[in-house]
């Protein structure tokens, strides 16, 4: 036993964790913890002394100027909800199609995943031109005789948010697809054959076999989608910068706006709300979906 | 049987039609990059009336494309290598030695996959450490941002490597680091390549980090330099879309090359890590 512990310690010394630990602690954990502290202070560019001011920042966010700060929070929730659902639905549909033995499956997979490799800011600028009043989308609607649908997609209050959501979905459905595809490919075909012999129809097969087996993929996609949705910054910054008005303002863009204005305490308070939302939702989703996973 | 084949062809058509949604924006930007400014402002899919290669020349001259490439290349490769090597070392210990401290450490690192970073306090720490507006600072921060996800990949992969290999090495009396770099690290090659490529792409495309950290435009990477041109050289009401499109194509090309070469590693590694993790 003693020699085992000795071997263990010489083989797996803790010092090998240190490089990652030090970097991660100094540049990620300490800023995160400090941010929590500053969320409860008056820290801003104009004051010399930073002092604790309790929940004052949160009062400003939720009460004083009601909609200026509450709107970005509701926008973030709406954005995360719709992007998560659409990305997963489109991703799963494509994964099911590609899971069949179709020619050019790998090429299609690469094409669908490609937006993941491209900078969000670049995607934002490209879609600014597509959604421009004289841009590709409106030209296309004109071409197919749906010109009455033409819009100033990004500057109209009603269509700005759906447009930003659509671009985010464009960016992420491929990631969902590859993760679902990996899940689908892990299902042993003999389950389907056995069930078919017992007289199950396609819907039964999907609900009773496919869904339970891809639950791990559902969990990981849902968590990633929600986290990406909550954190969204670049895409909003490039497409609308929060406008028109604050129709597409989300928490991350508001954090940057308050930071640029020198309201560091307030900026940190918004960031803390984002941190809590992200952590809580990820834990909840993980709990809720992991119960239904099939373990082999 | 014939019905099945017909169905497969139908699926194929549906998939390719859907893929146009991904491909068209790239074709659009390529076409626009070759058009004169006035024509590019129509944002249409038509072929250029004349091929204006000057857009690319202008991008190189006015937009400092080469400087952006150089900065991006330095920051992305250095941060990817640092992040991945550190993550691999830590993952090996955390997976192999499953005591309480290491379980806590796993949760500690995993928190970074989920939690949002705080750029405001990060810039504060960075300036205390004299790392603001420095390429070294950007490299260290970008490396840190890649550590958590890389650890998710490595921990999943290392679980599949038999322990007997480690014990064989201890008989030779090798040091832990020697064992790791001689025997274990080569076995991690597929996931290392995935990690390096993902972190490389993440750093190349990481706009927000550079926006906060690098105030001197001479230190900007390709994407931020392009965004500078997007905002600076053209007023909002009359942007030179030909020039901007050419610049965008130039910032995308290196990334697409990495993606096309490494797509097998990127896609398969990412899904394996995600599904197992």
Coordinates of C-alpha atoms in Angstrom, one line a residue:
Chain A
X1 CA 0.0 0.0 0.0
X2 CA 2.8 2.4 1.0
X3 CA 4.7 1.7 -2.2
X4 CA 1.5 2.2 -4.2
X5 CA 1.0 5.7 -2.7
X6 CA 4.7 6.4 -3.4
X7 CA 4.4 5.3 -7.0
X8 CA 1.2 7.3 -7.3
X9 CA 2.9 10.4 -6.1
X10 CA 5.9 10.1 -8.3
X11 CA 3.8 9.3 -11.3
X12 CA 1.1 11.9 -10.9
X13 CA 2.7 14.9 -9.1
X14 CA 0.4 17.8 -8.5
X15 CA 3.0 20.3 -9.8
X16 CA 1.9 19.3 -13.4
X17 CA -1.4 21.0 -12.7
X18 CA 0.3 24.3 -11.6
X19 CA 0.9 26.0 -15.0
X20 CA -2.8 25.7 -16.0
X21 CA -3.9 26.4 -12.5
X22 CA -1.8 29.6 -12.1
X23 CA -2.8 31.0 -15.5
X24 CA -6.5 30.2 -15.0
X25 CA -6.6 31.5 -11.5
X26 CA -4.9 34.8 -12.2
X27 CA -6.6 35.6 -15.5
X28 CA -10.0 34.0 -15.0
X29 CA -11.0 33.1 -11.5
X30 CA -9.6 36.2 -9.7
X31 CA -11.2 38.6 -12.2
X32 CA -14.5 36.7 -11.8
X33 CA -14.4 36.9 -8.0
X34 CA -13.3 40.5 -8.0
X35 CA -16.2 41.2 -10.4
X36 CA -18.6 39.8 -7.9
X37 CA -17.2 42.2 -5.2
X38 CA -17.2 45.3 -7.5
X39 CA -20.8 44.6 -8.4
X40 CA -21.6 45.8 -4.9
X41 CA -19.5 49.0 -5.0
X42 CA -19.8 52.5 -6.4
X43 CA -16.6 52.1 -8.5
X44 CA -16.6 54.4 -11.5
X45 CA -14.2 56.6 -13.5
X46 CA -15.1 59.8 -11.6
X47 CA -14.8 58.7 -8.0
X48 CA -11.4 58.4 -6.3
X49 CA -12.5 56.1 -3.5
X50 CA -14.2 52.8 -4.1
X51 CA -16.7 51.9 -1.4
X52 CA -19.2 49.3 -0.7
X53 CA -22.8 50.4 -1.6
X54 CA -24.8 47.2 -1.0
X55 CA -27.5 46.6 -3.5
X56 CA -27.6 50.1 -4.9
X57 CA -26.4 49.0 -8.4
X58 CA -29.1 46.4 -8.5
X59 CA -31.7 48.9 -7.5
X60 CA -30.6 51.1 -10.4
X61 CA -30.8 48.1 -12.7
X62 CA -34.2 46.8 -11.7
X63 CA -36.0 49.8 -10.2
X64 CA -34.8 53.3 -10.9
X65 CA -34.7 53.6 -14.6
X66 CA -36.9 50.6 -15.1
X67 CA -36.6 49.8 -18.8
X68 CA -33.1 50.9 -19.8
X69 CA -31.6 48.0 -17.9
X70 CA -34.5 45.5 -17.6
X71 CA -34.9 45.4 -21.4
X72 CA -31.4 44.0 -22.1
X73 CA -32.1 41.2 -19.6
X74 CA -35.5 40.2 -21.1
X75 CA -33.9 40.5 -24.6
X76 CA -31.1 38.2 -23.5
X77 CA -33.6 35.6 -22.3
X78 CA -35.7 35.9 -25.5
X79 CA -32.5 35.7 -27.6
X80 CA -31.1 32.6 -25.8
X81 CA -34.5 30.8 -25.8
X82 CA -35.2 31.1 -29.5
X83 CA -31.7 30.5 -30.7
X84 CA -31.4 27.4 -28.5
X85 CA -34.6 25.9 -29.7
X86 CA -34.1 26.7 -33.4
X87 CA -30.4 25.6 -33.4
X88 CA -31.3 22.3 -31.9
X89 CA -34.3 21.6 -34.1
X90 CA -32.5 22.4 -37.3
X91 CA -29.4 20.6 -36.1
X92 CA -31.3 17.5 -35.3
X93 CA -33.3 17.4 -38.5
X94 CA -30.1 17.7 -40.6
X95 CA -28.3 15.2 -38.4
X96 CA -31.1 12.6 -39.0
X97 CA -31.0 13.2 -42.8
X98 CA -27.2 12.9 -42.9
X99 CA -27.2 9.8 -40.7
X100 CA -28.5 7.9 -43.7
X101 CA -26.0 6.6 -46.1
X102 CA -26.1 9.4 -48.5
X103 CA -23.4 10.2 -50.9
X104 CA -21.5 13.4 -50.1
X105 CA -22.3 13.2 -46.4
X106 CA -18.9 14.4 -45.3
X107 CA -18.9 17.3 -47.7
X108 CA -22.3 18.4 -46.4
X109 CA -21.2 18.1 -42.8
X110 CA -18.1 20.3 -43.5
X111 CA -20.3 22.9 -45.2
X112 CA -22.8 23.1 -42.4
X113 CA -20.1 23.3 -39.8
X114 CA -18.1 26.0 -41.7
X115 CA -19.7 29.1 -40.0
X116 CA -18.1 27.9 -36.7
X117 CA -14.6 28.6 -38.2
X118 CA -15.5 32.2 -39.2
X119 CA -15.1 35.2 -37.0
X120 CA -18.5 36.4 -35.6
X121 CA -17.7 40.0 -36.4
X122 CA -17.0 39.1 -40.1
X123 CA -20.3 37.1 -40.2
X124 CA -22.0 40.2 -38.7
X125 CA -20.7 42.5 -41.4
X126 CA -21.6 40.1 -44.2
X127 CA -25.1 39.8 -42.9
X128 CA -25.3 43.6 -42.5
X129 CA -25.1 43.7 -46.3
X130 CA -27.5 40.8 -46.8
X131 CA -30.1 42.4 -44.5
X132 CA -29.5 45.9 -45.9
X133 CA -32.7 47.6 -47.3
X134 CA -31.2 47.1 -50.8
X135 CA -29.5 43.9 -49.8
X136 CA -29.7 40.4 -51.0
X137 CA -32.6 39.3 -48.9
X138 CA -34.9 42.1 -50.1
X139 CA -33.7 41.5 -53.7
X140 CA -34.5 37.8 -53.4
X141 CA -38.0 38.5 -52.0
X142 CA -38.6 40.8 -54.9
X143 CA -37.5 38.1 -57.3
X144 CA -39.9 35.5 -56.0
X145 CA -42.8 37.9 -55.9
X146 CA -42.9 38.4 -52.2
X147 CA -41.8 42.0 -52.3
X148 CA -44.5 43.0 -49.8
X149 CA -42.4 41.2 -47.2
X150 CA -39.4 43.6 -47.8
X151 CA -38.1 45.3 -44.7
X152 CA -35.4 47.4 -43.2
X153 CA -34.5 44.2 -41.3
X154 CA -32.0 45.6 -38.9
X155 CA -33.4 49.1 -38.3
X156 CA -37.1 48.2 -37.9
X157 CA -37.9 47.6 -34.2
X158 CA -40.1 44.6 -35.0
X159 CA -37.7 42.7 -37.2
X160 CA -34.3 43.6 -35.7
X161 CA -34.4 41.0 -32.9
X162 CA -35.7 38.1 -35.1
X163 CA -33.0 39.0 -37.7
X164 CA -30.2 38.9 -35.1
X165 CA -31.6 35.6 -33.8
X166 CA -31.6 34.2 -37.4
X167 CA -28.0 35.0 -37.9
X168 CA -27.0 33.5 -34.6
X169 CA -28.9 30.3 -35.6
X170 CA -27.1 30.3 -39.0
X171 CA -23.8 30.4 -37.0
X172 CA -24.6 27.5 -34.6
X173 CA -26.9 25.0 -36.2
X174 CA -23.9 23.2 -37.7
X175 CA -22.3 22.7 -34.3
X176 CA -25.6 21.2 -33.0
X177 CA -25.8 19.0 -36.1
X178 CA -22.3 17.4 -35.7
X179 CA -22.9 16.7 -32.0
X180 CA -26.3 15.1 -32.7
X181 CA -24.8 13.2 -35.6
X182 CA -22.1 11.8 -33.3
X183 CA -24.8 10.7 -30.9
X184 CA -26.9 9.1 -33.7
X185 CA -23.9 7.2 -35.0
X186 CA -23.4 5.7 -31.6
X187 CA -26.8 3.9 -31.6
X188 CA -26.5 0.2 -32.4
X189 CA -28.7 -0.6 -35.4
X190 CA -29.8 -3.9 -33.9
X191 CA -32.1 -2.0 -31.5
X192 CA -34.1 -0.7 -34.4
X193 CA -34.2 -4.1 -36.1
X194 CA -35.5 -5.8 -32.9
X195 CA -38.1 -3.1 -32.4
X196 CA -39.3 -3.4 -36.1
X197 CA -39.7 -7.1 -35.7
X198 CA -42.0 -6.3 -32.7
X199 CA -44.0 -4.1 -35.0
X200 CA -42.9 -0.6 -34.0
X201 CA -43.5 2.2 -36.5
X202 CA -41.0 5.0 -37.3
X203 CA -42.5 7.4 -34.8
X204 CA -42.2 4.8 -32.0
X205 CA -38.6 4.1 -33.0
X206 CA -37.8 7.8 -32.9
X207 CA -39.4 8.4 -29.5
X208 CA -38.4 5.1 -27.7
X209 CA -34.9 4.5 -29.2
X210 CA -33.4 7.6 -30.9
X211 CA -34.4 10.2 -28.3
X212 CA -33.3 8.3 -25.2
X213 CA -29.9 7.4 -26.8
X214 CA -29.1 10.9 -27.9
X215 CA -30.0 12.5 -24.6
X216 CA -26.3 13.2 -23.8
X217 CA -26.1 15.1 -27.1
X218 CA -29.3 16.9 -26.2
X219 CA -27.9 17.9 -22.9
X220 CA -24.6 19.2 -24.3
X221 CA -26.3 21.1 -27.1
X222 CA -28.8 22.7 -24.8
X223 CA -26.2 23.8 -22.4
X224 CA -23.9 25.1 -25.1
X225 CA -26.7 26.9 -26.9
X226 CA -28.0 28.6 -23.8
X227 CA -24.5 29.6 -22.7
X228 CA -23.7 31.0 -26.2
X229 CA -27.1 32.8 -26.2
X230 CA -26.5 34.4 -22.9
X231 CA -23.0 35.5 -23.7
X232 CA -23.7 36.8 -27.2
X233 CA -21.7 40.0 -27.8
X234 CA -19.9 40.1 -31.1
X235 CA -22.9 39.3 -33.2
X236 CA -25.1 42.0 -31.7
X237 CA -22.2 44.4 -31.7
X238 CA -21.6 43.9 -35.4
X239 CA -25.2 43.7 -36.6
X240 CA -27.2 46.3 -34.6
X241 CA -25.0 47.5 -31.7
X242 CA -28.1 47.1 -29.6
X243 CA -30.4 49.2 -31.8
X244 CA -32.7 50.4 -33.0
X245 CA -33.3 52.1 -29.6
X246 CA -32.5 49.2 -27.3
X247 CA -34.6 46.7 -29.3
X248 CA -31.6 44.3 -29.5
X249 CA -29.6 45.4 -26.5
X250 CA -28.4 42.3 -24.6
X251 CA -26.6 42.1 -21.3
X252 CA -23.1 41.6 -22.8
X253 CA -23.4 44.7 -25.0
X254 CA -24.8 46.7 -22.0
X255 CA -21.8 45.5 -19.9
X256 CA -19.4 47.0 -22.5
X257 CA -21.5 50.2 -22.8
X258 CA -21.4 50.8 -19.1
X259 CA -17.7 49.9 -19.0
X260 CA -17.0 52.4 -21.8
X261 CA -19.0 55.1 -20.0
X262 CA -16.8 54.5 -16.9
X263 CA -19.6 53.0 -14.7
X264 CA -17.5 50.0 -13.6
X265 CA -19.7 49.1 -10.6
X266 CA -22.8 49.0 -12.7
X267 CA -21.0 47.1 -15.5
X268 CA -19.9 44.5 -13.0
X269 CA -23.5 44.2 -11.5
X270 CA -24.8 43.4 -15.0
X271 CA -22.0 40.9 -15.5
X272 CA -22.9 39.2 -12.2
X273 CA -26.5 38.8 -13.3
X274 CA -25.2 37.2 -16.5
X275 CA -22.9 34.9 -14.5
X276 CA -25.7 33.8 -12.2
X277 CA -28.1 33.2 -15.2
X278 CA -25.5 31.1 -17.1
X279 CA -24.5 29.0 -14.1
X280 CA -28.0 28.3 -12.8
X281 CA -29.4 27.4 -16.2
X282 CA -26.5 25.1 -17.1
X283 CA -26.9 23.2 -13.8
X284 CA -30.7 23.0 -14.2
X285 CA -30.5 21.7 -17.8
X286 CA -27.9 19.2 -16.8
X287 CA -30.0 17.9 -14.0
X288 CA -33.3 17.8 -16.0
X289 CA -31.9 16.0 -19.0
X290 CA -29.4 13.7 -17.5
X291 CA -32.2 11.8 -15.7
X292 CA -33.5 10.5 -19.0
X293 CA -30.2 9.4 -20.4
X294 CA -29.7 5.7 -21.2
X295 CA -26.6 4.2 -19.6
X296 CA -25.1 1.2 -21.1
Chain B
X1 CA -35.8 -0.8 -53.1
X2 CA -36.3 1.7 -55.9
X3 CA -38.4 3.8 -53.5
X4 CA -35.6 3.8 -51.0
X5 CA -33.1 5.1 -53.7
X6 CA -35.6 7.8 -54.7
X7 CA -35.9 8.9 -51.1
X8 CA -32.1 9.1 -50.7
X9 CA -31.8 11.3 -53.8
X10 CA -34.6 13.5 -52.4
X11 CA -32.8 13.9 -49.1
X12 CA -29.6 14.7 -50.9
X13 CA -31.4 17.5 -52.8
X14 CA -33.0 18.9 -49.6
X15 CA -29.6 18.9 -47.9
X16 CA -27.8 20.6 -50.8
X17 CA -30.6 23.2 -51.1
X18 CA -30.2 23.9 -47.4
X19 CA -26.4 24.2 -47.7
X20 CA -26.9 27.2 -50.1
X21 CA -28.0 29.1 -47.0
X22 CA -24.5 28.6 -45.7
X23 CA -22.6 29.1 -49.0
X24 CA -24.4 32.1 -50.5
X25 CA -23.1 34.7 -48.0
X26 CA -19.5 33.6 -48.8
X27 CA -20.1 33.7 -52.6
X28 CA -21.7 37.2 -52.1
X29 CA -18.7 38.6 -50.3
X30 CA -16.3 37.1 -52.9
X31 CA -18.2 38.7 -55.8
X32 CA -18.5 42.0 -54.0
X33 CA -14.8 42.1 -53.3
X34 CA -14.1 42.3 -57.0
X35 CA -16.6 45.1 -57.8
X36 CA -16.0 48.8 -58.0
X37 CA -17.3 50.6 -54.9
X38 CA -20.5 52.0 -56.4
X39 CA -21.5 48.6 -57.7
X40 CA -20.6 46.7 -54.5
X41 CA -23.0 49.0 -52.6
X42 CA -25.9 47.2 -54.3
X43 CA -24.9 44.0 -52.5
X44 CA -26.2 41.8 -55.4
X45 CA -25.2 38.4 -56.5
X46 CA -24.5 39.6 -60.1
X47 CA -21.0 39.1 -61.5
X48 CA -18.8 42.2 -61.4
X49 CA -19.0 44.4 -64.6
X50 CA -15.2 44.7 -64.4
X51 CA -12.9 42.8 -62.1
X52 CA -11.4 45.4 -59.7
X53 CA -8.4 43.7 -58.2
X54 CA -7.4 47.2 -56.8
X55 CA -9.7 46.4 -53.9
X56 CA -7.2 43.8 -52.7
X57 CA -4.2 46.1 -53.4
X58 CA -5.9 48.8 -51.4
X59 CA -6.6 46.5 -48.5
X60 CA -3.0 45.5 -48.4
X61 CA -1.7 49.1 -48.5
X62 CA -4.3 51.0 -46.5
X63 CA -5.4 48.3 -44.2
X64 CA -2.1 46.9 -43.1
X65 CA -3.2 43.3 -43.9
X66 CA 0.3 41.8 -43.5
X67 CA 0.7 43.4 -40.0
X68 CA -2.7 42.0 -39.0
X69 CA -1.8 38.6 -40.3
X70 CA 1.6 38.6 -38.5
X71 CA 0.0 39.7 -35.1
X72 CA -2.8 37.2 -35.5
X73 CA -0.4 34.4 -36.4
X74 CA 1.8 35.1 -33.4
X75 CA -1.0 35.5 -30.9
X76 CA -3.1 32.5 -32.2
X77 CA -0.3 30.0 -32.5
X78 CA 1.5 30.9 -29.2
X79 CA -1.8 31.0 -27.2
X80 CA -3.0 27.7 -28.7
X81 CA 0.2 25.9 -27.9
X82 CA 0.5 27.2 -24.4
X83 CA -3.2 26.6 -23.6
X84 CA -3.2 23.1 -25.0
X85 CA 0.1 21.9 -23.4
X86 CA -1.0 23.3 -19.9
X87 CA -4.4 21.7 -20.3
X88 CA -2.9 18.3 -21.3
X89 CA -0.6 18.3 -18.3
X90 CA -3.3 19.2 -15.8
X91 CA -5.9 16.8 -17.4
X92 CA -3.5 13.9 -17.1
X93 CA -3.1 14.4 -13.3
X94 CA -6.7 15.1 -12.7
X95 CA -7.9 12.0 -14.6
X96 CA -5.3 9.6 -13.2
X97 CA -5.2 10.6 -9.6
X98 CA -8.8 10.7 -8.5
X99 CA -8.5 12.1 -5.0
X100 CA -10.7 14.7 -3.5
X101 CA -8.5 17.7 -4.4
X102 CA -8.4 16.7 -8.0
X103 CA -12.2 16.3 -8.1
X104 CA -12.5 19.8 -6.8
X105 CA -10.0 21.0 -9.4
X106 CA -12.0 19.4 -12.2
X107 CA -15.0 21.4 -11.1
X108 CA -12.9 24.5 -10.7
X109 CA -11.6 24.2 -14.3
X110 CA -15.0 23.1 -15.7
X111 CA -16.6 26.3 -14.3
X112 CA -14.7 28.1 -17.1
X113 CA -16.6 26.3 -19.8
X114 CA -19.9 27.6 -18.5
X115 CA -19.2 30.9 -16.8
X116 CA -18.8 34.2 -18.6
X117 CA -15.5 35.9 -18.1
X118 CA -15.4 39.4 -16.7
X119 CA -13.5 41.6 -19.1
X120 CA -13.7 44.7 -16.9
X121 CA -11.8 43.2 -13.9
X122 CA -9.6 41.2 -16.3
X123 CA -8.3 44.4 -17.8
X124 CA -7.7 45.7 -14.3
X125 CA -5.6 42.7 -13.3
X126 CA -3.8 42.8 -16.7
X127 CA -2.9 46.5 -16.2
X128 CA -1.6 45.7 -12.6
X129 CA 0.6 43.0 -14.2
X130 CA 1.7 45.4 -17.0
X131 CA 0.1 43.1 -19.6
X132 CA -2.3 45.7 -21.0
X133 CA -1.8 46.7 -24.6
X134 CA 0.9 44.0 -25.0
X135 CA 1.0 41.0 -27.3
X136 CA 2.4 38.8 -24.5
X137 CA -0.6 39.8 -22.4
X138 CA -3.1 39.0 -25.2
X139 CA -1.3 35.6 -25.7
X140 CA -1.6 34.7 -22.0
X141 CA -5.3 35.8 -21.8
X142 CA -6.2 33.9 -25.0
X143 CA -4.4 30.8 -23.8
X144 CA -6.4 31.0 -20.5
X145 CA -9.7 31.3 -22.4
X146 CA -8.9 28.1 -24.2
X147 CA -7.8 26.0 -21.1
X148 CA -11.2 24.9 -19.8
X149 CA -12.6 23.6 -23.1
X150 CA -9.3 21.9 -23.9
X151 CA -9.4 20.2 -20.6
X152 CA -12.9 18.9 -21.3
X153 CA -11.4 17.3 -24.5
X154 CA -8.3 15.9 -22.8
X155 CA -10.0 14.5 -19.7
X156 CA -12.5 12.6 -22.0
X157 CA -9.7 11.2 -24.1
X158 CA -7.2 10.3 -21.4
X159 CA -9.8 8.1 -19.7
X160 CA -9.5 5.8 -22.7
X161 CA -5.7 5.3 -22.3
X162 CA -4.8 2.2 -20.2
X163 CA -3.0 2.9 -17.0
X164 CA -0.6 0.0 -17.5
X165 CA 1.4 2.3 -19.8
X166 CA 2.1 4.7 -16.9
X167 CA 3.2 1.9 -14.6
X168 CA 5.6 0.4 -17.2
X169 CA 7.4 3.7 -17.3
X170 CA 7.8 4.0 -13.5
X171 CA 9.8 0.7 -13.6
X172 CA 12.3 2.5 -15.8
X173 CA 12.6 5.1 -13.0
X174 CA 11.5 7.9 -15.4
X175 CA 10.4 11.3 -14.0
X176 CA 6.7 12.1 -14.3
X177 CA 7.3 14.8 -16.9
X178 CA 9.5 12.6 -19.0
X179 CA 6.9 9.8 -18.8
X180 CA 4.2 12.3 -19.8
X181 CA 6.0 13.9 -22.8
X182 CA 7.6 10.6 -24.0
X183 CA 4.7 8.2 -23.7
X184 CA 1.4 9.8 -22.9
X185 CA 1.5 13.1 -24.9
X186 CA 2.2 11.3 -28.3
X187 CA -0.9 9.1 -27.7
X188 CA -3.0 12.3 -27.3
X189 CA -2.1 13.5 -30.8
X190 CA -5.7 13.5 -32.2
X191 CA -7.1 15.5 -29.4
X192 CA -4.1 17.7 -29.2
X193 CA -4.5 18.6 -32.9
X194 CA -8.2 19.3 -32.2
X195 CA -7.4 21.5 -29.2
X196 CA -4.7 23.5 -31.0
X197 CA -6.9 24.1 -34.0
X198 CA -9.9 25.1 -32.0
X199 CA -7.9 27.4 -29.8
X200 CA -6.1 28.8 -32.9
X201 CA -9.4 29.6 -34.5
X202 CA -10.8 31.0 -31.3
X203 CA -7.8 33.3 -30.8
X204 CA -7.8 34.4 -34.5
X205 CA -11.5 35.2 -34.3
X206 CA -11.5 36.4 -30.7
X207 CA -12.6 40.0 -31.3
X208 CA -13.9 40.9 -27.8
X209 CA -10.6 40.1 -26.0
X210 CA -8.4 42.1 -28.4
X211 CA -10.9 45.0 -28.3
X212 CA -10.5 45.3 -24.5
X213 CA -6.8 44.5 -24.2
X214 CA -5.1 46.0 -27.3
X215 CA -5.5 49.8 -27.5
X216 CA -2.6 50.3 -30.0
X217 CA -3.8 49.6 -33.5
X218 CA -0.3 48.4 -34.5
X219 CA -0.8 45.4 -32.3
X220 CA -4.2 44.4 -33.7
X221 CA -4.8 41.1 -35.3
X222 CA -6.4 40.6 -38.7
X223 CA -10.0 40.8 -37.6
X224 CA -9.7 43.9 -35.5
X225 CA -7.6 45.6 -38.2
X226 CA -10.3 44.8 -40.7
X227 CA -12.9 46.2 -38.3
X228 CA -10.8 49.3 -37.9
X229 CA -11.0 49.8 -41.7
X230 CA -14.7 49.1 -41.7
X231 CA -15.2 51.9 -39.2
X232 CA -12.5 54.3 -40.2
X233 CA -11.7 54.6 -43.9
X234 CA -15.3 55.0 -44.8
X235 CA -18.1 57.1 -43.3
X236 CA -21.2 55.1 -42.3
X237 CA -23.3 56.6 -45.1
X238 CA -20.8 55.8 -47.9
X239 CA -18.7 52.8 -47.1
X240 CA -16.4 51.5 -49.7
X241 CA -17.9 48.0 -49.8
X242 CA -15.6 46.8 -52.5
X243 CA -12.6 47.5 -50.2
X244 CA -14.3 46.1 -47.1
X245 CA -15.4 42.9 -48.9
X246 CA -11.8 42.4 -50.2
X247 CA -10.5 42.8 -46.7
X248 CA -13.0 40.4 -45.3
X249 CA -12.1 37.8 -47.9
X250 CA -8.4 38.2 -46.9
X251 CA -9.2 37.7 -43.2
X252 CA -11.3 34.6 -43.9
X253 CA -8.8 32.8 -46.2
X254 CA -6.2 31.7 -43.5
X255 CA -9.0 30.5 -41.3
X256 CA -10.7 28.5 -44.1
X257 CA -7.3 26.9 -45.0
X258 CA -6.9 25.8 -41.4
X259 CA -10.5 24.6 -41.4
X260 CA -10.2 22.6 -44.6
X261 CA -7.0 21.0 -43.6
X262 CA -8.1 20.1 -40.1
X263 CA -11.8 19.7 -40.4
X264 CA -11.7 15.9 -39.6
X265 CA -9.8 16.6 -36.4
X266 CA -11.9 19.7 -35.6
X267 CA -15.3 18.1 -36.1
X268 CA -14.6 14.6 -34.8
X269 CA -12.5 15.8 -31.8
X270 CA -15.1 18.4 -30.9
X271 CA -18.0 16.0 -30.9
X272 CA -16.1 13.2 -29.1
X273 CA -15.1 15.7 -26.4
X274 CA -18.6 17.1 -26.1
X275 CA -20.5 13.8 -26.1
X276 CA -18.2 12.0 -23.7
X277 CA -17.5 15.0 -21.5

